C-alpha cells in the first residue's frame, strides 16, 4: 500500500523529505511512498516568474532521502517529481513522473529536452519513467488529454484529497470548481487510452497516507494505491505500476481481486469476436460494502449488491462484437460513508 503523491517544504509542503518519509513509514504504516515536489511551475518563459522551482540542490536532497529510506522488504521509496506546465500557450495540466531507479535527473518544464509534454514523453521511453496525470477535472488546472503517449503515460490518478475525477455525478466530487465533461477519467478511457488507476493524498500537510488538507483547504481523506508487486523492492513496485497491476481507494485498505478472461487488472487480452467474456471480482472491505459494479465503455454493465464487509461474483458479459474492436472493463466498489475502490481496467480486443 502506498501514497505516491505529496509535497515537502522544498516547495509547497511543511515537512522535510526525511520527515515526510518517516511519517509515511512509521505513522501511516505505508509500504511505499514518493515525494513529488514540482520541478517548475512555469507560466511563461521567464523562470523568475515561476511559482515554485526545485533546484538541482533540492533534487539531490530528495534523491538522498529516497536512498536513505529505501529498505527492500520493509519500505520502498520512488524517486519522483511533478511536471507542471500552465503557460499561456500550453495549459497541459499536472503530471507526476516516477523513476525505476534513483539515478535519474529531474526533468523540469524549464529544461531543454522537457519543455513540453511531448519532449518529456520522449525522454522517458524504454521504461525509464511513468507519467501519471492528476486532478484532470480541476477548474483552473485541467489535463490536456491531447498530449498523450501510451508508452509512458500508463496510469491516471483517479482520486486524491481534492476529490474524485472518475466521471460526472461521481461520489466525493471535487470540492473546488471543476469541469468533468471532456476531462474526466472515463473521457480518457473513451479515447482509447489504456490507463490504470492510482490514488493519493497530494498532501502539503506532511502526512502522506493520512491527510485531509490540500493547499491550505480541508479536503477529503487521502487516497491510497495498492500494487500487486512480484517483489517488495523498488523495481517490483515500479514494474507493477508499469503493468497497471494496481488499484485505487479513498483511503481504506480494501482488498480487490479482479480478473477478465482469467487475466488480472491492467492486462490486455484477446478473445473471439462476438463471444462473451468471463469476469470474476472479489472485494474484502475495511468498511461495510454496498455494491460492486463493472463499468465498460462508460456504462455500468453489471451490478452486484453487497451486505457486510465482503462480496464477490462471476458473470459472463458481452465482449467485443467485431475483430479489432476493443472494450475495457473495470471494477468499482462502493462502501459505507462514500468509500470507493477502483480496480484498473482490463482491455479485451476481438480476434
PDB file of N, CA and C in Angstrom, residues 123-208:
ATOM      1  N   UNK A 123      11.755  11.544 -23.577  1.00  0.00           N
ATOM      2  CA  UNK A 123      12.928  11.333 -22.714  1.00  0.00           C
ATOM      3  C   UNK A 123      12.759  10.176 -21.741  1.00  0.00           C
ATOM      4  N   UNK A 124      11.515   9.689 -21.575  1.00  0.00           N
ATOM      5  CA  UNK A 124      11.243   8.659 -20.565  1.00  0.00           C
ATOM      6  C   UNK A 124      10.997   7.289 -21.166  1.00  0.00           C
ATOM      7  N   UNK A 125      11.153   7.146 -22.460  1.00  0.00           N
ATOM      8  CA  UNK A 125      10.885   5.857 -23.083  1.00  0.00           C
ATOM      9  C   UNK A 125      11.907   4.808 -22.651  1.00  0.00           C
ATOM     10  N   UNK A 126      11.682   3.590 -23.067  1.00  0.00           N
ATOM     11  CA  UNK A 126      12.483   2.433 -22.669  1.00  0.00           C
ATOM     12  C   UNK A 126      12.401   2.205 -21.160  1.00  0.00           C
ATOM     13  N   UNK A 127      11.199   2.451 -20.620  1.00  0.00           N
ATOM     14  CA  UNK A 127      10.866   2.134 -19.222  1.00  0.00           C
ATOM     15  C   UNK A 127      11.701   2.929 -18.222  1.00  0.00           C
ATOM     16  N   UNK A 128      12.117   4.126 -18.601  1.00  0.00           N
ATOM     17  CA  UNK A 128      12.865   4.964 -17.663  1.00  0.00           C
ATOM     18  C   UNK A 128      11.951   5.618 -16.647  1.00  0.00           C
ATOM     19  N   UNK A 129      10.693   5.910 -17.049  1.00  0.00           N
ATOM     20  CA  UNK A 129       9.782   6.566 -16.131  1.00  0.00           C
ATOM     21  C   UNK A 129       8.335   6.375 -16.533  1.00  0.00           C
ATOM     22  N   UNK A 130       7.436   6.586 -15.574  1.00  0.00           N
ATOM     23  CA  UNK A 130       5.994   6.534 -15.796  1.00  0.00           C
ATOM     24  C   UNK A 130       5.435   7.925 -15.563  1.00  0.00           C
ATOM     25  N   UNK A 131       4.533   8.355 -16.437  1.00  0.00           N
ATOM     26  CA  UNK A 131       3.875   9.649 -16.307  1.00  0.00           C
ATOM     27  C   UNK A 131       2.428   9.414 -15.876  1.00  0.00           C
ATOM     28  N   UNK A 132       1.993  10.149 -14.821  1.00  0.00           N
ATOM     29  CA  UNK A 132       0.654   9.948 -14.263  1.00  0.00           C
ATOM     30  C   UNK A 132      -0.065  11.296 -14.154  1.00  0.00           C
ATOM     31  N   UNK A 133      -1.013  11.591 -15.042  1.00  0.00           N
ATOM     32  CA  UNK A 133      -1.807  12.823 -14.906  1.00  0.00           C
ATOM     33  C   UNK A 133      -2.649  12.790 -13.628  1.00  0.00           C
ATOM     34  N   UNK A 134      -2.884  13.975 -13.049  1.00  0.00           N
ATOM     35  CA  UNK A 134      -3.742  14.024 -11.865  1.00  0.00           C
ATOM     36  C   UNK A 134      -4.624  15.279 -11.882  1.00  0.00           C
ATOM     37  N   UNK A 135      -5.610  15.258 -10.987  1.00  0.00           N
ATOM     38  CA  UNK A 135      -6.745  16.205 -10.940  1.00  0.00           C
ATOM     39  C   UNK A 135      -7.093  16.765 -12.323  1.00  0.00           C
ATOM     40  N   UNK A 136      -7.478  15.832 -13.203  1.00  0.00           N
ATOM     41  CA  UNK A 136      -7.735  16.200 -14.598  1.00  0.00           C
ATOM     42  C   UNK A 136      -8.952  17.101 -14.760  1.00  0.00           C
ATOM     43  N   UNK A 137      -9.856  17.128 -13.770  1.00  0.00           N
ATOM     44  CA  UNK A 137     -11.081  17.937 -13.897  1.00  0.00           C
ATOM     45  C   UNK A 137     -10.999  19.262 -13.157  1.00  0.00           C
ATOM     46  N   UNK A 138      -9.890  19.514 -12.483  1.00  0.00           N
ATOM     47  CA  UNK A 138      -9.727  20.745 -11.711  1.00  0.00           C
ATOM     48  C   UNK A 138      -9.953  21.955 -12.610  1.00  0.00           C
ATOM     49  N   UNK A 139     -10.801  22.884 -12.153  1.00  0.00           N
ATOM     50  CA  UNK A 139     -11.183  24.031 -12.970  1.00  0.00           C
ATOM     51  C   UNK A 139     -10.035  24.758 -13.624  1.00  0.00           C
ATOM     52  N   UNK A 140      -9.089  25.321 -12.845  1.00  0.00           N
ATOM     53  CA  UNK A 140      -8.029  26.108 -13.476  1.00  0.00           C
ATOM     54  C   UNK A 140      -6.844  25.283 -13.958  1.00  0.00           C
ATOM     55  N   UNK A 141      -6.720  24.021 -13.525  1.00  0.00           N
ATOM     56  CA  UNK A 141      -5.516  23.230 -13.832  1.00  0.00           C
ATOM     57  C   UNK A 141      -5.947  21.857 -14.329  1.00  0.00           C
ATOM     58  N   UNK A 142      -6.568  21.790 -15.497  1.00  0.00           N
ATOM     59  CA  UNK A 142      -7.012  20.513 -16.020  1.00  0.00           C
ATOM     60  C   UNK A 142      -5.921  19.887 -16.876  1.00  0.00           C
ATOM     61  N   UNK A 143      -6.102  18.612 -17.213  1.00  0.00           N
ATOM     62  CA  UNK A 143      -5.145  17.906 -18.061  1.00  0.00           C
ATOM     63  C   UNK A 143      -5.587  18.009 -19.516  1.00  0.00           C
ATOM     64  N   UNK A 144      -4.661  18.385 -20.371  1.00  0.00           N
ATOM     65  CA  UNK A 144      -4.916  18.434 -21.806  1.00  0.00           C
ATOM     66  C   UNK A 144      -4.699  17.020 -22.350  1.00  0.00           C
ATOM     67  N   UNK A 145      -5.802  16.289 -22.570  1.00  0.00           N
ATOM     68  CA  UNK A 145      -5.694  14.878 -22.938  1.00  0.00           C
ATOM     69  C   UNK A 145      -5.142  14.666 -24.339  1.00  0.00           C
ATOM     70  N   UNK A 146      -5.080  15.715 -25.151  1.00  0.00           N
ATOM     71  CA  UNK A 146      -4.463  15.550 -26.467  1.00  0.00           C
ATOM     72  C   UNK A 146      -2.984  15.212 -26.353  1.00  0.00           C
ATOM     73  N   UNK A 147      -2.360  15.586 -25.239  1.00  0.00           N
ATOM     74  CA  UNK A 147      -0.944  15.301 -25.049  1.00  0.00           C
ATOM     75  C   UNK A 147      -0.838  13.950 -24.342  1.00  0.00           C
ATOM     76  N   UNK A 148      -0.569  12.906 -25.115  1.00  0.00           N
ATOM     77  CA  UNK A 148      -0.569  11.547 -24.578  1.00  0.00           C
ATOM     78  C   UNK A 148       0.451  10.697 -25.311  1.00  0.00           C
ATOM     79  N   UNK A 149       1.086   9.807 -24.568  1.00  0.00           N
ATOM     80  CA  UNK A 149       1.997   8.819 -25.137  1.00  0.00           C
ATOM     81  C   UNK A 149       1.727   7.499 -24.427  1.00  0.00           C
ATOM     82  N   UNK A 150       1.155   6.509 -25.117  1.00  0.00           N
ATOM     83  CA  UNK A 150       0.779   5.271 -24.432  1.00  0.00           C
ATOM     84  C   UNK A 150       1.949   4.482 -23.872  1.00  0.00           C
ATOM     85  N   UNK A 151       3.155   4.762 -24.359  1.00  0.00           N
ATOM     86  CA  UNK A 151       4.309   4.023 -23.855  1.00  0.00           C
ATOM     87  C   UNK A 151       4.672   4.427 -22.433  1.00  0.00           C
ATOM     88  N   UNK A 152       4.480   5.698 -22.092  1.00  0.00           N
ATOM     89  CA  UNK A 152       4.917   6.159 -20.765  1.00  0.00           C
ATOM     90  C   UNK A 152       3.768   6.678 -19.897  1.00  0.00           C
ATOM     91  N   UNK A 153       2.697   7.183 -20.504  1.00  0.00           N
ATOM     92  CA  UNK A 153       1.556   7.679 -19.728  1.00  0.00           C
ATOM     93  C   UNK A 153       0.581   6.511 -19.557  1.00  0.00           C
ATOM     94  N   UNK A 154       0.817   5.705 -18.514  1.00  0.00           N
ATOM     95  CA  UNK A 154       0.161   4.409 -18.369  1.00  0.00           C
ATOM     96  C   UNK A 154      -0.832   4.368 -17.204  1.00  0.00           C
ATOM     97  N   UNK A 155      -0.891   5.421 -16.415  1.00  0.00           N
ATOM     98  CA  UNK A 155      -1.759   5.464 -15.243  1.00  0.00           C
ATOM     99  C   UNK A 155      -2.415   6.831 -15.156  1.00  0.00           C
ATOM    100  N   UNK A 156      -3.485   6.911 -14.365  1.00  0.00           N
ATOM    101  CA  UNK A 156      -4.106   8.191 -14.054  1.00  0.00           C
ATOM    102  C   UNK A 156      -4.483   8.186 -12.581  1.00  0.00           C
ATOM    103  N   UNK A 157      -4.304   9.320 -11.926  1.00  0.00           N
ATOM    104  CA  UNK A 157      -4.713   9.454 -10.527  1.00  0.00           C
ATOM    105  C   UNK A 157      -6.214   9.748 -10.511  1.00  0.00           C
ATOM    106  N   UNK A 158      -7.000   8.749 -10.176  1.00  0.00           N
ATOM    107  CA  UNK A 158      -8.452   8.870 -10.230  1.00  0.00           C
ATOM    108  C   UNK A 158      -9.018   9.595  -9.019  1.00  0.00           C
ATOM    109  N   UNK A 159      -8.257   9.620  -7.911  1.00  0.00           N
ATOM    110  CA  UNK A 159      -8.756  10.219  -6.670  1.00  0.00           C
ATOM    111  C   UNK A 159      -7.585  10.740  -5.846  1.00  0.00           C
ATOM    112  N   UNK A 160      -7.838  11.862  -5.157  1.00  0.00           N
ATOM    113  CA  UNK A 160      -6.876  12.404  -4.192  1.00  0.00           C
ATOM    114  C   UNK A 160      -7.666  13.195  -3.162  1.00  0.00           C
ATOM    115  N   UNK A 161      -6.947  13.897  -2.297  1.00  0.00           N
ATOM    116  CA  UNK A 161      -7.617  14.743  -1.315  1.00  0.00           C
ATOM    117  C   UNK A 161      -8.476  15.830  -1.938  1.00  0.00           C
ATOM    118  N   UNK A 162      -8.249  16.126  -3.230  1.00  0.00           N
ATOM    119  CA  UNK A 162      -9.079  17.105  -3.938  1.00  0.00           C
ATOM    120  C   UNK A 162     -10.446  16.537  -4.299  1.00  0.00           C
ATOM    121  N   UNK A 163     -10.533  15.223  -4.496  1.00  0.00           N
ATOM    122  CA  UNK A 163     -11.792  14.617  -4.875  1.00  0.00           C
ATOM    123  C   UNK A 163     -11.617  13.563  -5.946  1.00  0.00           C
ATOM    124  N   UNK A 164     -12.742  13.197  -6.551  1.00  0.00           N
ATOM    125  CA  UNK A 164     -12.856  12.084  -7.484  1.00  0.00           C
ATOM    126  C   UNK A 164     -12.926  12.613  -8.918  1.00  0.00           C
ATOM    127  N   UNK A 165     -12.076  12.100  -9.791  1.00  0.00           N
ATOM    128  CA  UNK A 165     -12.037  12.526 -11.192  1.00  0.00           C
ATOM    129  C   UNK A 165     -12.665  11.514 -12.129  1.00  0.00           C
ATOM    130  N   UNK A 166     -13.381  10.527 -11.588  1.00  0.00           N
ATOM    131  CA  UNK A 166     -13.860   9.424 -12.433  1.00  0.00           C
ATOM    132  C   UNK A 166     -14.826   9.891 -13.510  1.00  0.00           C
ATOM    133  N   UNK A 167     -15.925  10.542 -13.108  1.00  0.00           N
ATOM    134  CA  UNK A 167     -16.960  10.915 -14.081  1.00  0.00           C
ATOM    135  C   UNK A 167     -17.952  11.869 -13.441  1.00  0.00           C
ATOM    136  N   UNK A 168     -18.694  12.564 -14.272  1.00  0.00           N
ATOM    137  CA  UNK A 168     -19.765  13.448 -13.797  1.00  0.00           C
ATOM    138  C   UNK A 168     -20.740  12.659 -12.928  1.00  0.00           C
ATOM    139  N   UNK A 169     -21.123  13.247 -11.779  1.00  0.00           N
ATOM    140  CA  UNK A 169     -22.065  12.594 -10.882  1.00  0.00           C
ATOM    141  C   UNK A 169     -21.453  11.597  -9.926  1.00  0.00           C
ATOM    142  N   UNK A 170     -20.127  11.540  -9.873  1.00  0.00           N
ATOM    143  CA  UNK A 170     -19.456  10.562  -9.025  1.00  0.00           C
ATOM    144  C   UNK A 170     -19.543  10.959  -7.553  1.00  0.00           C
ATOM    145  N   UNK A 171     -19.351   9.992  -6.674  1.00  0.00           N
ATOM    146  CA  UNK A 171     -19.249  10.281  -5.255  1.00  0.00           C
ATOM    147  C   UNK A 171     -17.950  11.012  -4.950  1.00  0.00           C
ATOM    148  N   UNK A 172     -17.941  11.793  -3.876  1.00  0.00           N
ATOM    149  CA  UNK A 172     -16.778  12.606  -3.494  1.00  0.00           C
ATOM    150  C   UNK A 172     -16.302  13.492  -4.649  1.00  0.00           C
ATOM    151  N   UNK A 173     -17.165  14.297  -5.235  1.00  0.00           N
ATOM    152  CA  UNK A 173     -16.744  15.182  -6.322  1.00  0.00           C
ATOM    153  C   UNK A 173     -15.771  16.245  -5.815  1.00  0.00           C
ATOM    154  N   UNK A 174     -15.107  16.891  -6.731  1.00  0.00           N
ATOM    155  CA  UNK A 174     -14.142  17.929  -6.359  1.00  0.00           C
ATOM    156  C   UNK A 174     -14.810  19.011  -5.507  1.00  0.00           C
ATOM    157  N   UNK A 175     -14.102  19.441  -4.468  1.00  0.00           N
ATOM    158  CA  UNK A 175     -14.671  20.476  -3.592  1.00  0.00           C
ATOM    159  C   UNK A 175     -14.268  21.879  -4.040  1.00  0.00           C
ATOM    160  N   UNK A 176     -13.501  21.974  -5.117  1.00  0.00           N
ATOM    161  CA  UNK A 176     -13.174  23.257  -5.745  1.00  0.00           C
ATOM    162  C   UNK A 176     -13.807  23.242  -7.142  1.00  0.00           C
ATOM    163  N   UNK A 177     -13.920  24.399  -7.806  1.00  0.00           N
ATOM    164  CA  UNK A 177     -14.546  24.419  -9.131  1.00  0.00           C
ATOM    165  C   UNK A 177     -13.930  23.390 -10.076  1.00  0.00           C
ATOM    166  N   UNK A 178     -14.788  22.633 -10.748  1.00  0.00           N
ATOM    167  CA  UNK A 178     -14.325  21.554 -11.615  1.00  0.00           C
ATOM    168  C   UNK A 178     -15.247  21.420 -12.821  1.00  0.00           C
ATOM    169  N   UNK A 179     -14.683  20.888 -13.883  1.00  0.00           N
ATOM    170  CA  UNK A 179     -15.459  20.571 -15.088  1.00  0.00           C
ATOM    171  C   UNK A 179     -15.123  19.143 -15.491  1.00  0.00           C
ATOM    172  N   UNK A 180     -16.124  18.287 -15.507  1.00  0.00           N
ATOM    173  CA  UNK A 180     -15.904  16.871 -15.802  1.00  0.00           C
ATOM    174  C   UNK A 180     -15.990  16.571 -17.296  1.00  0.00           C
ATOM    175  N   UNK A 181     -16.890  17.221 -17.995  1.00  0.00           N
ATOM    176  CA  UNK A 181     -17.101  16.904 -19.405  1.00  0.00           C
ATOM    177  C   UNK A 181     -15.821  17.114 -20.217  1.00  0.00           C
ATOM    178  N   UNK A 182     -15.405  16.084 -20.915  1.00  0.00           N
ATOM    179  CA  UNK A 182     -14.224  16.167 -21.760  1.00  0.00           C
ATOM    180  C   UNK A 182     -12.909  16.134 -21.014  1.00  0.00           C
ATOM    181  N   UNK A 183     -12.948  15.932 -19.690  1.00  0.00           N
ATOM    182  CA  UNK A 183     -11.709  15.974 -18.903  1.00  0.00           C
ATOM    183  C   UNK A 183     -11.549  14.791 -17.951  1.00  0.00           C
ATOM    184  N   UNK A 184     -12.649  14.116 -17.626  1.00  0.00           N
ATOM    185  CA  UNK A 184     -12.577  13.116 -16.561  1.00  0.00           C
ATOM    186  C   UNK A 184     -11.921  11.825 -17.048  1.00  0.00           C
ATOM    187  N   UNK A 185     -11.776  10.887 -16.107  1.00  0.00           N
ATOM    188  CA  UNK A 185     -11.064   9.648 -16.403  1.00  0.00           C
ATOM    189  C   UNK A 185     -11.805   8.831 -17.458  1.00  0.00           C
ATOM    190  N   UNK A 186     -13.110   8.753 -17.354  1.00  0.00           N
ATOM    191  CA  UNK A 186     -13.851   7.980 -18.361  1.00  0.00           C
ATOM    192  C   UNK A 186     -13.704   8.598 -19.749  1.00  0.00           C
ATOM    193  N   UNK A 187     -13.556   9.903 -19.833  1.00  0.00           N
ATOM    194  CA  UNK A 187     -13.307  10.529 -21.132  1.00  0.00           C
ATOM    195  C   UNK A 187     -11.983  10.035 -21.701  1.00  0.00           C
ATOM    196  N   UNK A 188     -10.954   9.979 -20.871  1.00  0.00           N
ATOM    197  CA  UNK A 188      -9.652   9.491 -21.348  1.00  0.00           C
ATOM    198  C   UNK A 188      -9.757   8.044 -21.816  1.00  0.00           C
ATOM    199  N   UNK A 189     -10.490   7.223 -21.079  1.00  0.00           N
ATOM    200  CA  UNK A 189     -10.675   5.830 -21.494  1.00  0.00           C
ATOM    201  C   UNK A 189     -11.455   5.752 -22.804  1.00  0.00           C
ATOM    202  N   UNK A 190     -12.422   6.664 -22.991  1.00  0.00           N
ATOM    203  CA  UNK A 190     -13.227   6.644 -24.219  1.00  0.00           C
ATOM    204  C   UNK A 190     -12.389   6.993 -25.439  1.00  0.00           C
ATOM    205  N   UNK A 191     -11.257   7.651 -25.229  1.00  0.00           N
ATOM    206  CA  UNK A 191     -10.358   7.984 -26.339  1.00  0.00           C
ATOM    207  C   UNK A 191      -9.455   6.809 -26.699  1.00  0.00           C
ATOM    208  N   UNK A 192      -9.618   5.710 -25.981  1.00  0.00           N
ATOM    209  CA  UNK A 192      -8.796   4.539 -26.243  1.00  0.00           C
ATOM    210  C   UNK A 192      -7.525   4.482 -25.421  1.00  0.00           C
ATOM    211  N   UNK A 193      -7.348   5.419 -24.486  1.00  0.00           N
ATOM    212  CA  UNK A 193      -6.152   5.424 -23.658  1.00  0.00           C
ATOM    213  C   UNK A 193      -6.216   4.261 -22.664  1.00  0.00           C
ATOM    214  N   UNK A 194      -5.117   3.574 -22.504  1.00  0.00           N
ATOM    215  CA  UNK A 194      -5.057   2.419 -21.614  1.00  0.00           C
ATOM    216  C   UNK A 194      -4.357   2.839 -20.328  1.00  0.00           C
ATOM    217  N   UNK A 195      -5.177   3.288 -19.385  1.00  0.00           N
ATOM    218  CA  UNK A 195      -4.693   3.883 -18.154  1.00  0.00           C
ATOM    219  C   UNK A 195      -5.160   3.075 -16.951  1.00  0.00           C
ATOM    220  N   UNK A 196      -4.201   2.657 -16.115  1.00  0.00           N
ATOM    221  CA  UNK A 196      -4.544   2.063 -14.837  1.00  0.00           C
ATOM    222  C   UNK A 196      -4.842   3.144 -13.822  1.00  0.00           C
ATOM    223  N   UNK A 197      -5.305   2.736 -12.636  1.00  0.00           N
ATOM    224  CA  UNK A 197      -5.770   3.684 -11.630  1.00  0.00           C
ATOM    225  C   UNK A 197      -4.866   3.697 -10.397  1.00  0.00           C
ATOM    226  N   UNK A 198      -4.554   4.918  -9.949  1.00  0.00           N
ATOM    227  CA  UNK A 198      -3.897   5.123  -8.659  1.00  0.00           C
ATOM    228  C   UNK A 198      -4.655   6.203  -7.898  1.00  0.00           C
ATOM    229  N   UNK A 199      -4.407   6.269  -6.591  1.00  0.00           N
ATOM    230  CA  UNK A 199      -4.970   7.324  -5.750  1.00  0.00           C
ATOM    231  C   UNK A 199      -3.901   7.767  -4.765  1.00  0.00           C
ATOM    232  N   UNK A 200      -4.044   8.994  -4.254  1.00  0.00           N
ATOM    233  CA  UNK A 200      -3.002   9.562  -3.402  1.00  0.00           C
ATOM    234  C   UNK A 200      -3.599  10.665  -2.536  1.00  0.00           C
ATOM    235  N   UNK A 201      -2.723  11.359  -1.818  1.00  0.00           N
ATOM    236  CA  UNK A 201      -3.171  12.470  -0.971  1.00  0.00           C
ATOM    237  C   UNK A 201      -3.012  13.820  -1.659  1.00  0.00           C
ATOM    238  N   UNK A 202      -1.887  14.005  -2.381  1.00  0.00           N
ATOM    239  CA  UNK A 202      -1.478  15.324  -2.878  1.00  0.00           C
ATOM    240  C   UNK A 202      -1.348  16.272  -1.690  1.00  0.00           C
ATOM    241  N   UNK A 203      -0.778  15.751  -0.611  1.00  0.00           N
ATOM    242  CA  UNK A 203      -0.733  16.497   0.639  1.00  0.00           C
ATOM    243  C   UNK A 203       0.390  17.526   0.676  1.00  0.00           C
ATOM    244  N   UNK A 204       0.112  18.637   1.289  1.00  0.00           N
ATOM    245  CA  UNK A 204       1.147  19.601   1.693  1.00  0.00           C
ATOM    246  C   UNK A 204       1.326  19.578   3.209  1.00  0.00           C
ATOM    247  N   UNK A 205       0.513  18.772   3.855  1.00  0.00           N
ATOM    248  CA  UNK A 205       0.466  18.724   5.313  1.00  0.00           C
ATOM    249  C   UNK A 205       1.649  17.972   5.920  1.00  0.00           C
ATOM    250  N   UNK A 206       2.348  17.211   5.097  1.00  0.00           N
ATOM    251  CA  UNK A 206       3.430  16.389   5.628  1.00  0.00           C
ATOM    252  C   UNK A 206       2.939  15.103   6.238  1.00  0.00           C
ATOM    253  N   UNK A 207       1.743  14.656   5.824  1.00  0.00           N
ATOM    254  CA  UNK A 207       1.141  13.453   6.410  1.00  0.00           C
ATOM    255  C   UNK A 207       0.713  12.493   5.309  1.00  0.00           C
ATOM    256  N   UNK A 208       1.649  11.960   4.520  1.00  0.00           N
ATOM    257  CA  UNK A 208       1.261  11.042   3.445  1.00  0.00           C
ATOM    258  C   UNK A 208       0.520   9.842   4.010  1.00  0.00           C
TER     259      UNK A 208
END
